[in-house]
XYZ file of C-alpha atoms in Angstrom:
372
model
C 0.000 0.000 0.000
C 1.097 3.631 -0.517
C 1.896 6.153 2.299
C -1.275 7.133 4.598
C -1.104 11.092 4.075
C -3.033 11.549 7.140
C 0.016 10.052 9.065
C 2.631 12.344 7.917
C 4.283 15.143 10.218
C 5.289 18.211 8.725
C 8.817 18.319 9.738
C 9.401 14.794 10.881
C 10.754 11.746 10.150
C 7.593 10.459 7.821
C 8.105 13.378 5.236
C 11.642 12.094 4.535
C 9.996 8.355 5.077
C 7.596 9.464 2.251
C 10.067 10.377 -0.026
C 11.840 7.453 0.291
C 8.684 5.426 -0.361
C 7.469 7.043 -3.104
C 10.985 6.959 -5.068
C 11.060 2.938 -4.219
C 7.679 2.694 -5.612
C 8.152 4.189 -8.686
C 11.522 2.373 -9.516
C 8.955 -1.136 -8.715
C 5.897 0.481 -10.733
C 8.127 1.570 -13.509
C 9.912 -2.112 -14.286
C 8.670 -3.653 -17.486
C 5.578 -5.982 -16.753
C 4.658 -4.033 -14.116
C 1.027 -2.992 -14.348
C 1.028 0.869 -14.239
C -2.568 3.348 -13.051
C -5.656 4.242 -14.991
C -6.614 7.803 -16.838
C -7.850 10.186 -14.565
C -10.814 9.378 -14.963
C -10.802 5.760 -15.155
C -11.175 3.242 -18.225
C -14.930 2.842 -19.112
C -16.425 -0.242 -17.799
C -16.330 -2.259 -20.863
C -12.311 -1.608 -21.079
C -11.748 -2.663 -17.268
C -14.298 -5.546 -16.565
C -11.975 -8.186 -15.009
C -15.059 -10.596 -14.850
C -15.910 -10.502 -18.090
C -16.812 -13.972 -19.242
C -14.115 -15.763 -21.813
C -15.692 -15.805 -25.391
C -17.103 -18.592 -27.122
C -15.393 -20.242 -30.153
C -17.579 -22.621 -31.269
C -17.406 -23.155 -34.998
C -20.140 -22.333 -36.999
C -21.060 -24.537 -39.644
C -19.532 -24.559 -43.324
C -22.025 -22.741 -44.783
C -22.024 -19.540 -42.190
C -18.161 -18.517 -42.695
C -19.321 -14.835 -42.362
C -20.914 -15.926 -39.413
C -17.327 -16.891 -38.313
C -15.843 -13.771 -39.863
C -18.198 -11.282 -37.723
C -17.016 -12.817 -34.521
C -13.337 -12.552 -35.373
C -13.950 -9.126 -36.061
C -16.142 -8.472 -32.873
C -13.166 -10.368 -31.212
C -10.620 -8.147 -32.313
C -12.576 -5.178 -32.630
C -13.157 -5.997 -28.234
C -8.765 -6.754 -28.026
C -8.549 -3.140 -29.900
C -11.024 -1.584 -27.277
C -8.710 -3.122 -24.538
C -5.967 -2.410 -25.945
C -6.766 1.831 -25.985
C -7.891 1.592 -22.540
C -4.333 -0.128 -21.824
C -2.044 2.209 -23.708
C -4.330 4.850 -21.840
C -3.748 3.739 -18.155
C 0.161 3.213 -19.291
C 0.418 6.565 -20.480
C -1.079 7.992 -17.060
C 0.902 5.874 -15.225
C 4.331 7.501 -16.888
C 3.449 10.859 -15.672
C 2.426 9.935 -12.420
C 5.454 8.130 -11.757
C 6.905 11.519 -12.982
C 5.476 13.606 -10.830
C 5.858 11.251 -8.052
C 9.860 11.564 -8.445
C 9.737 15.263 -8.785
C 7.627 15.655 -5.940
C 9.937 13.077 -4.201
C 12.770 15.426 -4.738
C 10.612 18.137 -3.650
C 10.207 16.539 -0.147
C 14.119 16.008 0.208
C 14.755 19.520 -0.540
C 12.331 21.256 1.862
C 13.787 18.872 5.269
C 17.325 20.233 4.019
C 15.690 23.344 4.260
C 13.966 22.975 7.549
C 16.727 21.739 8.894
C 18.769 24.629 8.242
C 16.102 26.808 9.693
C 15.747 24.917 12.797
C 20.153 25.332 12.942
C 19.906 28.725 12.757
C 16.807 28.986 15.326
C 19.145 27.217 17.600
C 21.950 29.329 17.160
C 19.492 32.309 18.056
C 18.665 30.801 21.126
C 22.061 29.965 22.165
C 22.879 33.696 21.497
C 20.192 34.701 23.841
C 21.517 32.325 26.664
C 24.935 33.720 26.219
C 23.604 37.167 27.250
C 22.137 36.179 30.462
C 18.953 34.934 28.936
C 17.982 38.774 28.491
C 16.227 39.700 25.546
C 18.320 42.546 23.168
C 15.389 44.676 24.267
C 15.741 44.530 27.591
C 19.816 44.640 26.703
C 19.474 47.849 25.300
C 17.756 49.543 27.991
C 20.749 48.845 30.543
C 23.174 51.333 27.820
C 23.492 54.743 28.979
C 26.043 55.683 25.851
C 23.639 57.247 23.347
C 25.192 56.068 20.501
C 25.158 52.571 22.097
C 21.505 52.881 22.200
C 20.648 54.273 18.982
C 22.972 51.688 17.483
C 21.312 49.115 19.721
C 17.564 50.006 18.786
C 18.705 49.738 14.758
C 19.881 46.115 16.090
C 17.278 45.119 18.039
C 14.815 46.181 14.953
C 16.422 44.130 12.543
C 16.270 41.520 14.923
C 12.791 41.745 15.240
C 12.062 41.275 11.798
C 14.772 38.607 11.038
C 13.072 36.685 13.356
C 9.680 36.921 11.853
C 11.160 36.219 8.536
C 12.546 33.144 10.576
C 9.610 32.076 11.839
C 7.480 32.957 8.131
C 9.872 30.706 6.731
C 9.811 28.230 8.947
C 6.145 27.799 9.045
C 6.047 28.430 5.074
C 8.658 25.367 4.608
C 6.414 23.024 7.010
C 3.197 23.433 4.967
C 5.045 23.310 1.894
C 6.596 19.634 2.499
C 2.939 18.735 4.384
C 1.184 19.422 0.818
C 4.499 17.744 -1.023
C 3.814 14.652 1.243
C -0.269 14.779 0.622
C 0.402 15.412 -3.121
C 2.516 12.107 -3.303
C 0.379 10.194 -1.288
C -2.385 10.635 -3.458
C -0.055 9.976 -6.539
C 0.730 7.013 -5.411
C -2.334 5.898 -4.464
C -4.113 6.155 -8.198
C -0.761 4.625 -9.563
C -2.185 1.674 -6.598
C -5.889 2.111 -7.568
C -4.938 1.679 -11.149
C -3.375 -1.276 -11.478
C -6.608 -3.662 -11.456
C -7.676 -2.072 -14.147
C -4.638 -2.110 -16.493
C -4.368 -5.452 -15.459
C -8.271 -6.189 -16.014
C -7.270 -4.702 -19.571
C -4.319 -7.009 -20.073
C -6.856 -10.011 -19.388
C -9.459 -8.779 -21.744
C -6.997 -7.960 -24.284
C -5.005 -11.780 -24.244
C -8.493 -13.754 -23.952
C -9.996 -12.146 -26.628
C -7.072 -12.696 -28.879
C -6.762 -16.624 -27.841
C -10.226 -16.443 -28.631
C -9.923 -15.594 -32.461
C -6.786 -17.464 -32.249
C -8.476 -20.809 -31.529
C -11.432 -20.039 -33.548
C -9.155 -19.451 -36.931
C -7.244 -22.562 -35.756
C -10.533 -25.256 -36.213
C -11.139 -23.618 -40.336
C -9.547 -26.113 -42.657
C -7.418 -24.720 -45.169
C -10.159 -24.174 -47.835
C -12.426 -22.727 -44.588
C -9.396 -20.432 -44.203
C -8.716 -19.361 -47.839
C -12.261 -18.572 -48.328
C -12.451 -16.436 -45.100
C -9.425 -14.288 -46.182
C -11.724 -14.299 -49.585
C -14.572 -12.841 -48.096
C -12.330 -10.617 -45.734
C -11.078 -9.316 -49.294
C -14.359 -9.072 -50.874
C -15.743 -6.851 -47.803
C -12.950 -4.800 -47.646
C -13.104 -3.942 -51.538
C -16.770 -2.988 -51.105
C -16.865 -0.659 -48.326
C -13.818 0.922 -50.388
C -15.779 1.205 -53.716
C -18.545 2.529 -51.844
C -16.356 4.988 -49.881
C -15.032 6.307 -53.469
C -18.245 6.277 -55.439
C -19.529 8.703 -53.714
C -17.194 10.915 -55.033
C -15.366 11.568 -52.178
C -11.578 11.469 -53.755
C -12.433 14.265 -56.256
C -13.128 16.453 -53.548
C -9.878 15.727 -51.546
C -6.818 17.823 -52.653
C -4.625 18.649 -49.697
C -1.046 18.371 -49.796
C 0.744 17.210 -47.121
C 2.647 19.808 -44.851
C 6.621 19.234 -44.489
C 5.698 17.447 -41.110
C 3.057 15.515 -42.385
C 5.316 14.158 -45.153
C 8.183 13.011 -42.655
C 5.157 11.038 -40.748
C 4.190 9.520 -43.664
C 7.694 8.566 -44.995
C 8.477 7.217 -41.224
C 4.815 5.051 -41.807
C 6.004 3.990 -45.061
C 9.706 2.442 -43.839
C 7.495 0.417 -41.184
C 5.541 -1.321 -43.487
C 5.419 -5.409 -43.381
C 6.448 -5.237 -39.133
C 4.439 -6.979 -37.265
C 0.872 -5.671 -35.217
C 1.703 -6.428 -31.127
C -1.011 -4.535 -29.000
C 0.771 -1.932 -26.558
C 3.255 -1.319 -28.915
C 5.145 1.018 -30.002
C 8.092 0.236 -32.093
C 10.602 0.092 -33.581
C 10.041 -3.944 -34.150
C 6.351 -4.009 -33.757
C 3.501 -1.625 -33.749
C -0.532 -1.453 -32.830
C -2.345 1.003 -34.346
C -2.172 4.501 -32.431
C 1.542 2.935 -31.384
C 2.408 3.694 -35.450
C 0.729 7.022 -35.961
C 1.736 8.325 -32.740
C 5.607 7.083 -33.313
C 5.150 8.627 -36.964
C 4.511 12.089 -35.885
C 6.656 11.982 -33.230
C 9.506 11.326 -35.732
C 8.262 14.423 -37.520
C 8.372 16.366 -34.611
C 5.187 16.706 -33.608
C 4.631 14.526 -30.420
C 0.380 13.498 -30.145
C -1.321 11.332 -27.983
C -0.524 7.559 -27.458
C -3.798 6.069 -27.653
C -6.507 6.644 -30.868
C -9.353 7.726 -28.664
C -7.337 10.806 -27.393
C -6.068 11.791 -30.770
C -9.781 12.012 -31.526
C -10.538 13.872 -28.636
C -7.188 16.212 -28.333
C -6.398 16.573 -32.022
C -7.780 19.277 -34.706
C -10.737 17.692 -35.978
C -10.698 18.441 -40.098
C -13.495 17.382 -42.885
C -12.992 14.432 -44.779
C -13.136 16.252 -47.903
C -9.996 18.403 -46.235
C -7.751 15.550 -45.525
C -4.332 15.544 -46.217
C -0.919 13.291 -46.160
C -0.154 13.046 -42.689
C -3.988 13.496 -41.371
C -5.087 10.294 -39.595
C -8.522 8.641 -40.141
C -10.146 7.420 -36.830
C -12.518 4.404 -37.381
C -15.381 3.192 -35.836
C -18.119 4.946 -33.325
C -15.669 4.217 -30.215
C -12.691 5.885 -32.020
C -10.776 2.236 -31.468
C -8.746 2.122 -34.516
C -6.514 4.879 -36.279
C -4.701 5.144 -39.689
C -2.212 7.304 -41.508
C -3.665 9.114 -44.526
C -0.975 8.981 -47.266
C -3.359 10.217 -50.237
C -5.269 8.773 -53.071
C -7.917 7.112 -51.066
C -5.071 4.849 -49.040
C -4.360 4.932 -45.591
C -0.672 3.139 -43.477
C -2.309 0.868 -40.301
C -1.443 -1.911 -38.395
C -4.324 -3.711 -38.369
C -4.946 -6.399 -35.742
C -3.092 -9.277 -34.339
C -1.395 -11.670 -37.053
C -0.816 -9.321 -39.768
C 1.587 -6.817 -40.711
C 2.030 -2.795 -40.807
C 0.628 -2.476 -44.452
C -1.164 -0.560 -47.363
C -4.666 -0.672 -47.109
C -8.282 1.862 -48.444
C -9.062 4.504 -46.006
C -12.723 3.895 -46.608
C -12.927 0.042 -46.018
C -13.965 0.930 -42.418
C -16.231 3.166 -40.295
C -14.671 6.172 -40.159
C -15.642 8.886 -37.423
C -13.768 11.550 -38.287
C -10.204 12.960 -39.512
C -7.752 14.678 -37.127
C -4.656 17.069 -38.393
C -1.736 16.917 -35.477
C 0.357 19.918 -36.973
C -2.704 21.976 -37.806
């Protein structure tokens, strides 16, 4: 568990405790397998169900192979879903850990601070015993030089305020490291909250996969060939619909010098494999690519697709350019690079390859511009 903030001390031994704590559980939350907190706010429930039940893979019978081809996709389409909400809670968790360590550092620096002010506190008070425990005021009045005195009443006001300035300081230095202390406490305790749900994420994402893996595994090669068939046929349609409705003549946008580095860095990716949560440079899923594409062209965007829908400059379709990317489907769960002419760079789903594909053989929601 993460520190109680309600049992630190401002000024004691649990601030420095609490720094030590939160450093330690960073270097832990950061290692790689670790799972990491959820967005503030959380994943929706359909991302972070832990006790969702496993999917069924029955076959369906010869005849119904687009029966068996909707439930891949509603398989996948559920693994890309979990995925997001994943990449999401990983993301969070990076700049919590973050500010974790800088507030961390924080804490260390304000009890090297209070420490010094309590030092020179002391020394004040051992000055004062050294006089006979008489205060300078009271000092003062015992001089009957004048220019003692009027030297005497310059110190003693001086005095006067350098010790409220102690004392401002001191108390200003205590409420500072108190809030530090809360502040990481409550960091640490989402980065502690959170890791069900990545880890309810994780589960979704690997069942659902095995899932469509064992359901593609019981088609016989014919079954198979004529599933990638229809997978073809399906994906031609929605394209020829997408362009017959004229849709490419309005579409003229060339691609800004940024967009055009994204789009080359796309293009070297292509044939590398899809692995959900990543993010190159040997594998990619899909928001992993586009965000690791416009990163390369200096333009750094959002990890996951649904917050590149909801951060990025939303743009017409007919006002696309290279570079833009097309998010698909009502949940914004997949993204693509638009490289012009109707095609889009994705990596699809689990099993195949960064690759070519038409930007209207999907849903799409909307078009986003990151350098707009």
């Amino acid at each position: 568990m993460g520190p109680d903030k309600h049992s630190v001390r401002p000024g004691g031994r649990g601030i420095l405790a609490t720094a030590v704590t939160v450093v330690c559980a960073v270097t832990v939350l950061t290692a790689p397998g670790t799972a990491f907190a959820a967005p503030d706010p959380a994943p929706s429930p359909s991302a972070s169900q832990s006790a969702s039940p496993s999917p069924s893979v029955t076959l369906p019978p010869d005849k119904d192979l687009e029966a068996v081809q909707r439930k891949l996709d509603d398989l996948y389409h559920d693994a890309a879903v979990a995925t997001d909400a994943y990449n999401a809670a990983e993301e969070a968790a990076q700049k919590q850990s973050a500010q974790i360590v800088d507030l961390a550092k924080k804490i260390v620096k304000g009890q090297q601070r209070l420490d010094l002010l309590k030092q020179r506190a002391g020394r004040a008070a051992a000055a004062q015993y050294r006089t006979g425990g008489l205060p300078d005021t009271a000092q003062l009045m015992l001089s009957d030089d004048p220019s003692e005195f009027l030297d005497g009443a310059g110190r003693v006001l001086q005095g006067e305020r350098a010790t409220k300035d102690l004392i401002s300081e001191l108390t200003r230095t205590q409420q500072d490291l108190k809030q530090y202390a809360a502040d990481a406490a409550d960091q640490w305790n989402k980065l502690e909250a959170g890791r069900k749900a990545k880890a309810a994420a994780k589960k979704k994402i690997t069942e659902r996969i095995a899932a469509a893996e064992e359901l593609q595994s019981k088609l016989q090669k014919k079954q198979k060939e004529r599933l990638a068939e229809l997978e073809r046929q399906a994906a031609y349609k929605a394209q020829t619909a997408w362009v017959d409705t004229g849709i490419l003549g309005e579409i003229h946008g060339k691609a800004s010098a940024a967009g055009e580095k994204a789009v080359a860095f796309a293009t070297a990716q292509i044939g590398k494999p899809y692995v959900w949560g990543a993010e190159g440079p040997d594998s990619y899923d899909c928001s992993g690519l586009t965000s690791q594409a416009w990163a390369s062209a200096g333009k750094p965007i959002p990890r996951t697709s649904q917050e590149q829908w909801k951060q990025l400059k939303h743009v017409d379709v007919k006002d696309m350019r290279p570079g833009d990317l097309i998010i698909y489907f009502d949940d914004a769960s997949h993204v693509a690079l638009y490289i012009g002419d109707g095609a889009i760079i994705q990596a699809p789903r689990p099993g195949r390859t960064v690759s070519i594909g038409g930007a209207g053989t999907m849903p799409i929601l909307g078009v986003v511009r990151p350098d707009a």
